mmCIF file of C-alpha atoms and ligand atoms in Angstrom:
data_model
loop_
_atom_site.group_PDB
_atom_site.id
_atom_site.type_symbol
_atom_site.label_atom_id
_atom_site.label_comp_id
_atom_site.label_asym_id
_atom_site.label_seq_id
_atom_site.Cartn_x
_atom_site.Cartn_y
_atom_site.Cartn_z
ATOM 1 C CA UNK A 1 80.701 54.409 53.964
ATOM 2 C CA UNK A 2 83.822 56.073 52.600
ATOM 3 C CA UNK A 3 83.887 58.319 55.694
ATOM 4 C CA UNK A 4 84.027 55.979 58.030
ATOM 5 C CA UNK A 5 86.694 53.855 56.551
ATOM 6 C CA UNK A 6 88.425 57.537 56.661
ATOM 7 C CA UNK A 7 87.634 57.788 60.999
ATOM 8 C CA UNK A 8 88.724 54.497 61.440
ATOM 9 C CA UNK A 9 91.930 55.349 59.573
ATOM 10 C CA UNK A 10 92.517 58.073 61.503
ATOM 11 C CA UNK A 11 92.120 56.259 64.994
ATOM 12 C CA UNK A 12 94.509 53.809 64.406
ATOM 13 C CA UNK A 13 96.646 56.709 63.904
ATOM 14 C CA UNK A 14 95.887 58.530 66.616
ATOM 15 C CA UNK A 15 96.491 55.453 68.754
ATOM 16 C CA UNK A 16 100.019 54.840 67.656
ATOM 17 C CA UNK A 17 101.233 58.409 67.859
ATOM 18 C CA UNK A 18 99.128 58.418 71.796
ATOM 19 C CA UNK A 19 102.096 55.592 72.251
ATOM 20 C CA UNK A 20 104.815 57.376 71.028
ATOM 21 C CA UNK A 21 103.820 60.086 73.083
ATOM 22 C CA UNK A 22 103.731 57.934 76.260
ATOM 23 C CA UNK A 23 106.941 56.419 75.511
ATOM 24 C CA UNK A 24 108.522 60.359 75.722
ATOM 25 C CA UNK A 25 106.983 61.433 79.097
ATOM 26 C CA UNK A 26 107.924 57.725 80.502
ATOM 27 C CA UNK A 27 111.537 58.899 79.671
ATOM 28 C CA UNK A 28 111.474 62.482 81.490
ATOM 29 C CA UNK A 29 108.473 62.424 84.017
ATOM 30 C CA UNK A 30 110.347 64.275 86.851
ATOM 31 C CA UNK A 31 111.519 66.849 84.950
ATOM 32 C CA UNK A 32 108.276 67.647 83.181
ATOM 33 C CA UNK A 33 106.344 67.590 86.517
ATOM 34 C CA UNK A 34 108.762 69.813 88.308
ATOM 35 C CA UNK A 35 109.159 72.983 85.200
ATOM 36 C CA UNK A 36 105.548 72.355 85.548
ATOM 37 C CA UNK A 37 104.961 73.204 88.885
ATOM 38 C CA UNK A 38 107.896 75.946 89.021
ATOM 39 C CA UNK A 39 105.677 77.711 86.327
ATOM 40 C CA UNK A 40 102.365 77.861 88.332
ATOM 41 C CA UNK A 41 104.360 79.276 91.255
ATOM 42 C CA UNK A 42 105.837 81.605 89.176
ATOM 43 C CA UNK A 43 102.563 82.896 87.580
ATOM 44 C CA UNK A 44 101.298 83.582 91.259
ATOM 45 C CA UNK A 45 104.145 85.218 92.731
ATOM 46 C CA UNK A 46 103.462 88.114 90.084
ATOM 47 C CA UNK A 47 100.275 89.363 91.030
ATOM 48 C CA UNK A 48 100.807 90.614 94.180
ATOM 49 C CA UNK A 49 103.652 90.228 97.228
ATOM 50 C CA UNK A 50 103.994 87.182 98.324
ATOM 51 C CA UNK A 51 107.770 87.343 99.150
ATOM 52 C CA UNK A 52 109.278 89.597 101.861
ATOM 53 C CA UNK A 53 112.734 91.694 101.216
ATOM 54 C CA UNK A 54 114.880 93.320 103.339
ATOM 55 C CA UNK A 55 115.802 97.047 102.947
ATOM 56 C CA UNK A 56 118.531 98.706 104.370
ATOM 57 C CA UNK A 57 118.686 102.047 106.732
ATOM 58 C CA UNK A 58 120.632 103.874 104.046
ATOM 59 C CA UNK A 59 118.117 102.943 101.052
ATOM 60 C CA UNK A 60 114.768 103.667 103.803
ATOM 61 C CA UNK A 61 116.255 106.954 104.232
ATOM 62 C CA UNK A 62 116.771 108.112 100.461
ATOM 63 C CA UNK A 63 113.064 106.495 99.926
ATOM 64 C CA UNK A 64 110.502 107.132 102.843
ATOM 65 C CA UNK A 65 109.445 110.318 101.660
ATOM 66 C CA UNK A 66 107.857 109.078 98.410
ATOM 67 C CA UNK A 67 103.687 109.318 98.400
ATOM 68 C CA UNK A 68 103.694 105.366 97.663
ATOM 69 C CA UNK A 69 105.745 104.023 101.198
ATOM 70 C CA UNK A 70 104.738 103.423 104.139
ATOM 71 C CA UNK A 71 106.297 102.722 107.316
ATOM 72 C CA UNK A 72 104.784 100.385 109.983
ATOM 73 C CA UNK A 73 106.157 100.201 113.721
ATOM 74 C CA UNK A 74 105.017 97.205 115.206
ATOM 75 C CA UNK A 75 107.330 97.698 118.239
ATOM 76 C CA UNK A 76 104.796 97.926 121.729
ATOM 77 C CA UNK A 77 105.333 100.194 124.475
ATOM 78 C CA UNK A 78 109.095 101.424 123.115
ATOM 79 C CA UNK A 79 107.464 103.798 120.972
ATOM 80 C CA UNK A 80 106.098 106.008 123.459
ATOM 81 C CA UNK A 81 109.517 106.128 125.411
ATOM 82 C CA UNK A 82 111.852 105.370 122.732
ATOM 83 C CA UNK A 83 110.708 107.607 119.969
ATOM 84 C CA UNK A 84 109.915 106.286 116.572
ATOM 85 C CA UNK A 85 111.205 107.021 112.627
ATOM 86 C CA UNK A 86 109.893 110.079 111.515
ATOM 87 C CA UNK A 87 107.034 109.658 109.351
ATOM 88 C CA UNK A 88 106.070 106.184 110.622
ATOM 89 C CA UNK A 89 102.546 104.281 111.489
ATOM 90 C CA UNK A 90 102.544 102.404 115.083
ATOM 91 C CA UNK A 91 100.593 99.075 115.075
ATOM 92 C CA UNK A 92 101.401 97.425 117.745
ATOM 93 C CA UNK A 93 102.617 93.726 116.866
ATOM 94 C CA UNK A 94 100.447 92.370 120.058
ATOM 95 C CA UNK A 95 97.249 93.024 118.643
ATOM 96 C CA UNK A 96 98.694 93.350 114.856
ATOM 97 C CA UNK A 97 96.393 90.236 113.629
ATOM 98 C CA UNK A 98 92.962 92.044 114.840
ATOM 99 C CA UNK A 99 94.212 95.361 113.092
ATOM 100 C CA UNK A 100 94.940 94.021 110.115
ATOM 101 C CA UNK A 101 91.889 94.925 108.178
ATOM 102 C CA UNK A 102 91.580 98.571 109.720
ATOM 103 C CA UNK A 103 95.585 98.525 108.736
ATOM 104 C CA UNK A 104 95.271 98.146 105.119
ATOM 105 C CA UNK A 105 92.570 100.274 105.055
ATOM 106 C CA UNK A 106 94.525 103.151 106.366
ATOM 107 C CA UNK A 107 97.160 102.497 104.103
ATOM 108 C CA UNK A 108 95.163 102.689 100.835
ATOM 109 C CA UNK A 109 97.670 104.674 97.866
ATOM 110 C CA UNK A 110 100.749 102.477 99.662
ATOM 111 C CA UNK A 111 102.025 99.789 97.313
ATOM 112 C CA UNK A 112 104.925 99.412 99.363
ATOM 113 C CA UNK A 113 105.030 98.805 103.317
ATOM 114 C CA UNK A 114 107.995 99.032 105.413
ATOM 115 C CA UNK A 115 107.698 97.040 108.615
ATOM 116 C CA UNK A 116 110.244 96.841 111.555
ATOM 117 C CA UNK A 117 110.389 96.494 115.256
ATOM 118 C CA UNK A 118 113.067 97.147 117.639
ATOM 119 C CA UNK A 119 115.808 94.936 115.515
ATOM 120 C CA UNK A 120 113.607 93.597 112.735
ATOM 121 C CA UNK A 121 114.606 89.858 113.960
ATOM 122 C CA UNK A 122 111.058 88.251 115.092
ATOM 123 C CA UNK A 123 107.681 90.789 115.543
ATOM 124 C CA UNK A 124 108.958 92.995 112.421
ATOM 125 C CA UNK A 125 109.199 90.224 109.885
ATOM 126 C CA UNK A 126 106.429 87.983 111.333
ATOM 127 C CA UNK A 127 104.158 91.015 111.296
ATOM 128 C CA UNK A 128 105.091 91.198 107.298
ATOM 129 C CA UNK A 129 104.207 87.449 107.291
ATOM 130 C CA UNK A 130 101.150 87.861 108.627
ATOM 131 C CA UNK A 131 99.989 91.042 106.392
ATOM 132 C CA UNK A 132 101.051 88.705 103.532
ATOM 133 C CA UNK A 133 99.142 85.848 104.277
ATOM 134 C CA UNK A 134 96.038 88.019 104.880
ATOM 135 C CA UNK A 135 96.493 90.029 101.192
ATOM 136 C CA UNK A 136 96.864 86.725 100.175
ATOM 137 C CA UNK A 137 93.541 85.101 101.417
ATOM 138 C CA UNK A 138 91.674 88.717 100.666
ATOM 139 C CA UNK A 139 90.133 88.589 97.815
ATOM 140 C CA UNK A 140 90.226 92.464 97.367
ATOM 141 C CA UNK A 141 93.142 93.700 95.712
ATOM 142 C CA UNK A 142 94.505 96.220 98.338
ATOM 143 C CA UNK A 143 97.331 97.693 95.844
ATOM 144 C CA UNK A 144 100.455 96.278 98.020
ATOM 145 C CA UNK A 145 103.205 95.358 95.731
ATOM 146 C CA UNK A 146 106.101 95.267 98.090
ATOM 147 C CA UNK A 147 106.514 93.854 101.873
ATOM 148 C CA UNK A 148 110.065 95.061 103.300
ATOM 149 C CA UNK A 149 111.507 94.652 106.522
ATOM 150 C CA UNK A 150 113.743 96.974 107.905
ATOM 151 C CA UNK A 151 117.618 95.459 108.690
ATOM 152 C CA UNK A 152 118.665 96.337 111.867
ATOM 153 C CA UNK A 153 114.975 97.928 112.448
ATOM 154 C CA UNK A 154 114.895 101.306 115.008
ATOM 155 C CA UNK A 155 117.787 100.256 116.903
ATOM 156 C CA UNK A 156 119.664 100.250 114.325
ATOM 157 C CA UNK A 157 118.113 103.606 112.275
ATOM 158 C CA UNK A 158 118.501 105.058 115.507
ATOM 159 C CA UNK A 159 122.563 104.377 116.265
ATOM 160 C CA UNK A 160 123.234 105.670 112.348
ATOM 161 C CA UNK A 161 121.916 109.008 113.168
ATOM 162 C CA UNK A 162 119.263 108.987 111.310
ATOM 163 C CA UNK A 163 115.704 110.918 111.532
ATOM 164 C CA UNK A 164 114.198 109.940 115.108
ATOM 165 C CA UNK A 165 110.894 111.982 116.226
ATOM 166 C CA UNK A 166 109.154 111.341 119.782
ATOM 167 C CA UNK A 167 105.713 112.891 118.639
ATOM 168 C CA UNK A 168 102.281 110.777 120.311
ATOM 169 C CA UNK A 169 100.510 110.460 117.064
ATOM 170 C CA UNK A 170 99.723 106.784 116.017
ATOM 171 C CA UNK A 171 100.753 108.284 112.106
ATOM 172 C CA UNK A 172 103.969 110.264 112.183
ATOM 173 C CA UNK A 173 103.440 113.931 110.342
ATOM 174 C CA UNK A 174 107.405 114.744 110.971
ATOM 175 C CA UNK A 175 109.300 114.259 107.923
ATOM 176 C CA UNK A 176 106.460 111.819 106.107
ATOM 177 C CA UNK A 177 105.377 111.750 103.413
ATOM 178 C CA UNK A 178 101.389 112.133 104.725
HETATM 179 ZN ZN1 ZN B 1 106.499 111.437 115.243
#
């Protein structure tokens, strides 16, 4: 009997501090909702790339030949007749979405993937997109930290004098890192 005098006690208490506590989040129910959802994002963003940077020639060059980077060309036919970056993959951005799988495959021991096209303006970074989105829905973690896309792309490489090679092979040997 003494006990549940005790519960019954303790409900009424409960019920005025569940009021008080109602009274706060009436007062700042934007703010809580949007730290809220900034959090969640947040928690995602860390597990594997989700965002894509940029990376400039000059920072490419000093970087490409570590064991971890990869370069993808998703340019089409320029390749063959315009050479390529030394030490770059080809996958064509015109049939990028149906290599996808065979792409990150090849690329296993890369956490970070370079992508450009001619000027790194539409097939470069939508390529990136599209490798992001599909890491994304994968549920196998692939090891890909980083997504970059090349400012300026091979045009650009190209009219700074840097490292151009005009070799057939689908994975550049010259100057690579493979
Ligand atoms: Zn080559």
């Amino acid at each position: 009997m003494k006990s549940e005098r005790g519960a019954k006690g303790n409900g009424c208490f409960l019920l005025s501090s569940r009021v008080k506590s109602h009274i706060i989040i009436i007062i700042l129910p934007q703010t809580y909702s949007e730290a809220r959802s900034r959090e969640v994002k947040g928690k995602g963003e860390g597990k594997m790339a989700r965002s894509i940077t940029y990376i400039t020639g000059s920072q490419l060059l000093s970087l490409r030949r570590q064991p971890n980077i990869a370069i993808v060309d998703v340019r089409d036919d320029e390749r063959s007749y315009d050479g390529h970056i030394s030490g770059s993959l080809h996958c064509a951005s015109d049939t990028f979405s149906d290599n996808i799988p065979n792409l990150v495959h090849q690329l296993k021991g890369k956490d970070t993937l370079v992508f450009h096209c001619a000027l790194s303006q539409v097939r470069g970074p939508s390529c990136a997109r599209k490798l992001v989105n599909y890491l994304e829905e994968s549920k196998e973690d692939a090891g890909i930290k980083n997504v970059m896309v090349l400012e300026r792309g091979f045009n650009g490489w190209e009219a700074s004098g840097r490292p151009v090679c005009r070799c057939n092979n689908v994975l550049c040997k010259e100057g690579g890192s493979a």
